Short mmCIF file of C-alpha atoms in Angstrom, two decimals:
data_model
loop_
_atom_site.label_atom_id
_atom_site.label_comp_id
_atom_site.label_asym_id
_atom_site.label_seq_id
_atom_site.Cartn_x
_atom_site.Cartn_y
_atom_site.Cartn_z
CA MET A 203 188.43 3.90 44.86
CA GLU A 204 187.35 7.57 44.84
CA GLN A 205 187.66 7.65 48.64
CA VAL A 206 191.18 6.24 48.41
CA GLN A 207 192.14 8.88 45.85
CA LYS A 208 190.66 11.62 48.06
CA LYS A 209 192.60 10.40 51.09
CA LYS A 210 195.68 10.02 48.92
CA SER A 211 195.54 13.71 47.93
CA GLN A 212 195.46 14.67 51.63
CA PHE A 213 198.17 12.25 52.74
CA LYS A 214 201.52 13.79 53.53
CA ILE A 215 204.50 12.09 51.90
CA ILE A 216 207.26 11.62 54.44
CA ARG A 217 210.59 12.61 52.91
CA LYS A 218 214.00 13.18 54.43
CA GLU A 219 215.56 16.61 54.02
CA ASN A 220 219.03 15.12 53.59
CA ASP A 221 217.91 12.53 51.06
CA ASP A 222 219.18 13.54 47.62
CA GLU A 223 216.92 10.96 45.99
CA GLY A 224 213.87 11.96 48.03
CA LEU A 225 213.18 8.45 49.27
CA ILE A 226 209.82 7.69 50.84
CA TYR A 227 210.05 5.50 53.92
CA LEU A 228 206.78 3.58 53.79
CA LEU A 229 206.88 2.48 57.43
CA ASP A 230 207.69 5.79 59.07
CA LYS A 231 205.65 6.35 62.26
CA LEU A 232 204.79 2.64 62.40
CA VAL A 233 208.07 1.13 63.62
CA ILE A 234 208.91 1.07 67.33
CA CYS A 235 212.20 0.18 69.04
CA SER A 236 211.77 -2.87 71.26
CA ARG A 237 214.19 -1.48 73.83
CA CYS A 238 213.30 2.20 74.31
CA HIS A 239 209.81 2.09 72.67
CA ASN A 240 210.56 5.24 70.67
CA LYS A 241 209.52 5.63 67.04
CA VAL A 242 212.05 4.33 64.53
CA ASN A 243 212.08 6.38 61.34
CA GLY A 244 214.02 5.78 58.17
CA HIS A 245 217.31 7.49 57.32
CA ARG A 246 220.61 6.74 55.61
CA ILE A 247 223.63 5.37 57.43
CA LEU A 248 227.15 4.78 56.21
CA ILE A 249 227.95 1.07 55.71
CA LYS A 250 231.26 0.20 54.05
CA GLU A 251 231.57 3.71 52.57
CA GLU A 252 228.07 3.53 51.09
CA LYS A 253 225.01 5.38 52.37
CA ILE A 254 222.31 2.76 52.87
CA PRO A 255 218.65 3.60 53.65
CA VAL A 256 217.59 1.83 56.83
CA TYR A 257 215.17 1.94 59.71
CA ARG A 258 217.35 2.39 62.78
CA CYS A 259 216.73 3.51 66.33
CA ARG A 260 218.56 6.77 67.04
CA LYS A 261 219.42 5.53 70.52
CA HIS A 262 220.03 1.80 69.98
CA HIS A 263 221.93 1.44 66.73
CA LYS A 264 221.77 -2.35 66.69
CA ILE A 265 217.99 -2.10 66.32
CA ARG A 266 217.85 -1.66 62.56
CA ALA A 267 216.58 -3.11 59.27
CA LYS A 268 217.47 -2.34 55.66
CA LYS A 269 214.70 -0.33 54.06
CA GLU A 270 213.95 -2.16 50.82
CA GLN A 271 213.86 -5.76 52.06
CA PHE A 272 212.10 -4.80 55.28
CA GLU A 273 209.34 -2.95 53.44
CA LEU A 274 208.89 -5.83 50.98
CA GLU A 275 208.46 -8.32 53.82
CA VAL A 276 205.94 -6.10 55.63
CA ILE A 277 203.97 -5.58 52.40
CA LYS A 278 203.94 -9.34 51.83
CA CYS A 279 202.47 -9.88 55.31
CA ALA A 280 200.05 -6.99 54.80
CA ASN A 281 198.69 -8.50 51.58
CA GLN A 282 198.13 -11.79 53.38
CA PHE A 283 196.23 -9.97 56.14
CA PHE A 284 194.16 -8.12 53.53
CA PHE A 285 193.32 -11.46 51.91
CA GLU A 286 192.22 -12.90 55.26
CA ILE A 287 189.98 -10.00 56.30
CA LEU A 288 188.38 -9.81 52.84
CA ASN A 289 187.63 -13.52 52.82
CA PRO A 290 183.82 -13.82 52.33
CA THR A 291 183.39 -16.09 55.37
CA LEU A 292 185.31 -13.76 57.67
CA SER A 293 183.58 -10.72 56.18
CA LEU A 294 180.23 -12.29 57.02
CA PHE A 295 181.44 -13.04 60.55
CA ILE A 296 182.57 -9.42 61.04
CA ASN A 297 179.24 -8.11 59.82
CA GLU A 298 177.39 -10.44 62.20
CA CYS A 299 179.58 -9.36 65.13
CA ILE A 300 178.92 -5.68 64.45
CA GLN A 301 175.20 -6.36 64.02
CA ASP A 302 175.16 -8.24 67.34
CA GLU A 303 176.96 -5.30 68.95
CA HIS A 304 174.28 -2.95 67.61
CA ASN A 305 171.48 -5.22 68.84
CA VAL A 306 172.93 -5.38 72.35
CA PHE A 307 173.09 -1.60 72.68
CA ASN A 308 169.66 -1.28 71.09
CA ARG A 309 168.16 -3.55 73.78
CA LEU A 310 170.01 -1.68 76.52
CA THR A 311 168.73 1.70 75.35
CA GLN A 312 165.17 0.39 75.10
CA GLN A 313 165.35 -0.95 78.65
CA SER A 314 166.87 2.25 80.02
CA GLN A 315 164.28 4.40 78.21
CA LYS A 316 161.45 2.43 79.86
CA LYS A 317 163.06 2.90 83.26
CA ILE A 318 163.60 6.62 82.57
CA GLN A 319 159.94 7.00 81.65
CA PHE A 320 158.87 5.14 84.81
CA ILE A 321 161.01 7.33 87.10
CA GLU A 322 159.91 10.54 85.35
CA GLU A 323 156.26 9.60 85.89
CA ARG A 324 156.95 8.76 89.56
CA ILE A 325 158.65 12.13 90.10
CA THR A 326 155.79 13.96 88.34
CA LYS A 327 153.15 12.26 90.53
CA ALA A 328 155.13 12.96 93.70
CA MET A 329 155.53 16.63 92.73
CA HIS A 330 151.78 16.93 92.06
CA ARG A 331 151.02 15.55 95.52
CA LEU A 332 153.40 18.07 97.07
CA ILE A 333 151.83 20.96 95.17
CA GLU A 334 148.34 19.90 96.21
CA SER A 335 149.39 19.62 99.85
CA GLY A 336 151.09 23.02 99.71
CA GLU A 337 154.14 21.67 101.55
CA ILE A 338 156.90 22.38 99.00
CA VAL A 339 159.77 23.51 101.16
CA ASN A 340 162.37 20.76 100.86
CA LEU A 341 162.13 17.96 98.36
CA PRO A 342 161.56 14.56 99.98
CA LYS A 343 164.56 12.24 99.98
CA GLN A 344 162.79 9.81 97.63
CA ILE A 345 162.36 12.50 94.97
CA GLN A 346 166.00 13.57 95.37
CA LYS A 347 167.04 9.94 95.02
CA ASP A 348 164.86 9.53 91.91
CA GLN A 349 166.32 12.67 90.34
CA LYS A 350 169.86 11.42 90.91
CA GLU A 351 168.99 8.02 89.42
CA LEU A 352 167.35 9.78 86.46
CA GLU A 353 170.50 11.81 85.79
CA ASP A 354 172.64 8.65 85.89
CA LEU A 355 170.26 6.76 83.59
CA ASN A 356 170.17 9.60 81.06
CA ARG A 357 173.96 9.76 81.00
CA VAL A 358 174.33 5.99 80.51
CA ASN A 359 171.54 5.94 77.94
CA GLU A 360 173.31 8.67 75.95
CA GLU A 361 176.50 6.59 75.94
CA TRP A 362 174.62 3.51 74.74
CA GLU A 363 172.88 5.51 72.02
CA GLY A 364 176.29 6.70 70.86
CA LYS A 365 177.64 3.15 70.75
CA LYS A 366 174.54 1.97 68.88
CA PHE A 367 175.03 4.70 66.29
CA SER A 368 178.75 3.92 66.11
CA ALA A 369 177.97 0.26 65.35
CA ILE A 370 175.68 1.28 62.48
CA GLU A 371 178.35 3.55 60.99
CA LYS A 372 181.01 0.88 61.49
CA LEU A 373 178.86 -1.65 59.63
CA LYS A 374 178.44 0.77 56.71
CA LEU A 375 182.18 1.45 56.54
CA VAL A 376 183.07 -2.25 56.64
CA GLU A 377 180.58 -3.07 53.86
CA VAL A 378 181.85 -0.22 51.65
CA TYR A 379 185.47 -1.16 52.36
CA GLN A 380 184.89 -4.80 51.43
CA LYS A 381 183.04 -3.83 48.26
CA ASN A 382 185.77 -1.42 47.15
CA GLN A 383 188.53 -3.99 47.65
CA GLU A 384 186.84 -7.20 46.49
CA GLN A 385 188.08 -6.79 42.89
CA ARG A 386 191.69 -6.70 44.09
CA ILE A 387 191.65 -9.45 46.68
CA ASP A 388 194.74 -11.29 45.38
CA LYS A 389 197.13 -8.41 46.04
CA ILE A 390 195.93 -5.13 47.55
CA ILE A 391 199.39 -3.55 47.61
CA ASP A 392 201.37 -4.19 44.42
CA GLU A 393 204.77 -3.08 43.16
CA GLU A 394 203.35 -0.73 40.53
CA MET A 395 201.51 1.44 43.05
CA GLU A 396 202.73 4.90 43.90
CA ASP A 397 204.58 4.93 47.20
CA VAL A 398 202.14 7.37 48.76
CA LEU A 399 199.25 4.95 48.15
CA LYS A 400 201.27 2.03 49.53
CA GLN A 401 201.97 4.11 52.61
CA LEU A 402 198.30 4.97 52.99
CA LEU A 403 197.15 1.35 52.74
CA LEU A 404 199.81 0.18 55.19
CA CYS A 405 198.73 2.79 57.74
CA ASP A 406 195.16 1.53 57.34
CA ILE A 407 195.96 -1.97 58.63
CA VAL A 408 199.30 -1.83 60.47
CA ASP A 409 198.92 -0.84 64.10
CA SER A 410 202.62 -1.05 64.97
CA ILE A 411 205.87 -2.82 64.10
CA VAL A 412 208.15 -3.69 67.01
CA LEU A 413 211.74 -3.92 65.80
CA THR A 414 214.39 -5.98 67.61
CA GLU A 415 217.95 -6.90 66.67
CA ALA A 416 216.85 -10.26 65.24
CA ASP A 417 213.31 -9.76 63.99
CA ALA A 418 210.25 -7.55 63.65
CA HIS A 419 206.78 -8.15 65.05
CA VAL A 420 204.02 -6.68 62.87
CA ASN A 421 200.70 -6.01 64.61
CA PHE A 422 197.75 -5.69 62.24
CA LYS A 423 194.29 -4.17 62.69
CA HIS A 424 191.12 -4.16 60.62
CA PRO A 425 190.63 -0.64 59.16
CA HIS A 426 187.07 -0.35 60.53
CA TYR A 427 186.74 -3.16 63.08
CA GLN A 428 189.46 -2.68 65.68
CA GLU A 429 188.45 -5.83 67.57
CA LEU A 430 189.93 -7.90 64.74
CA GLY A 431 193.70 -7.96 64.40
CA GLY A 432 196.65 -10.15 63.56
CA HIS A 433 200.35 -10.65 64.17
CA GLU A 434 203.29 -11.70 62.01
CA ARG A 435 206.96 -12.19 62.82
CA ILE A 436 209.60 -11.24 60.26
CA GLU A 437 213.15 -12.51 60.59
CA LEU A 438 215.85 -10.00 59.77
CA GLY A 439 218.79 -11.14 57.67
#
């Protein structure tokens, strides 16, 4: 929870300059117009002589949703997604997937390191023979070929080492995340929360929301395991 509070203090609240009430639009920067694919941010529009807060595309005015109900529906779907990804069985599956990912890159780096060592030794022996013969003018084609292969192997091995390290860090983050949230599994985002914290949690798991005239398609992501996602359709009244 301390990490959440720290992130919360750094998170910028999105307010509208022309909003007298200083409304916070929880889904700003997440909603996309299905027609022009531009971001759809919240603002007030005049409906029957009353200024109503909505999410509406600046270019396609029929692409819109009333703020309050739209946000409630997205939060409802978000809580369901939170519940699913924090389910102990799925959590175990995610951990196993990340561990398998780490093991694969670990084996690849071990294999490449053996090959690197073999080529380095072959180059060293070939260079010693050249020095002893006193014929070092131009490097033989085999040594040039070995040096090029060595460069390629070192580059690939560095990438695999990075992915192996990334898997370890990902596993740590997922375990910490699950532990921090397990006491609140029934409802991660609740009505009593400050809007800035709701906004932060939504940004953690919502990848995008595609808004049409009739509905909205919410695309979810796991906060630390991008391979796992979800999708929900929300009908607009």
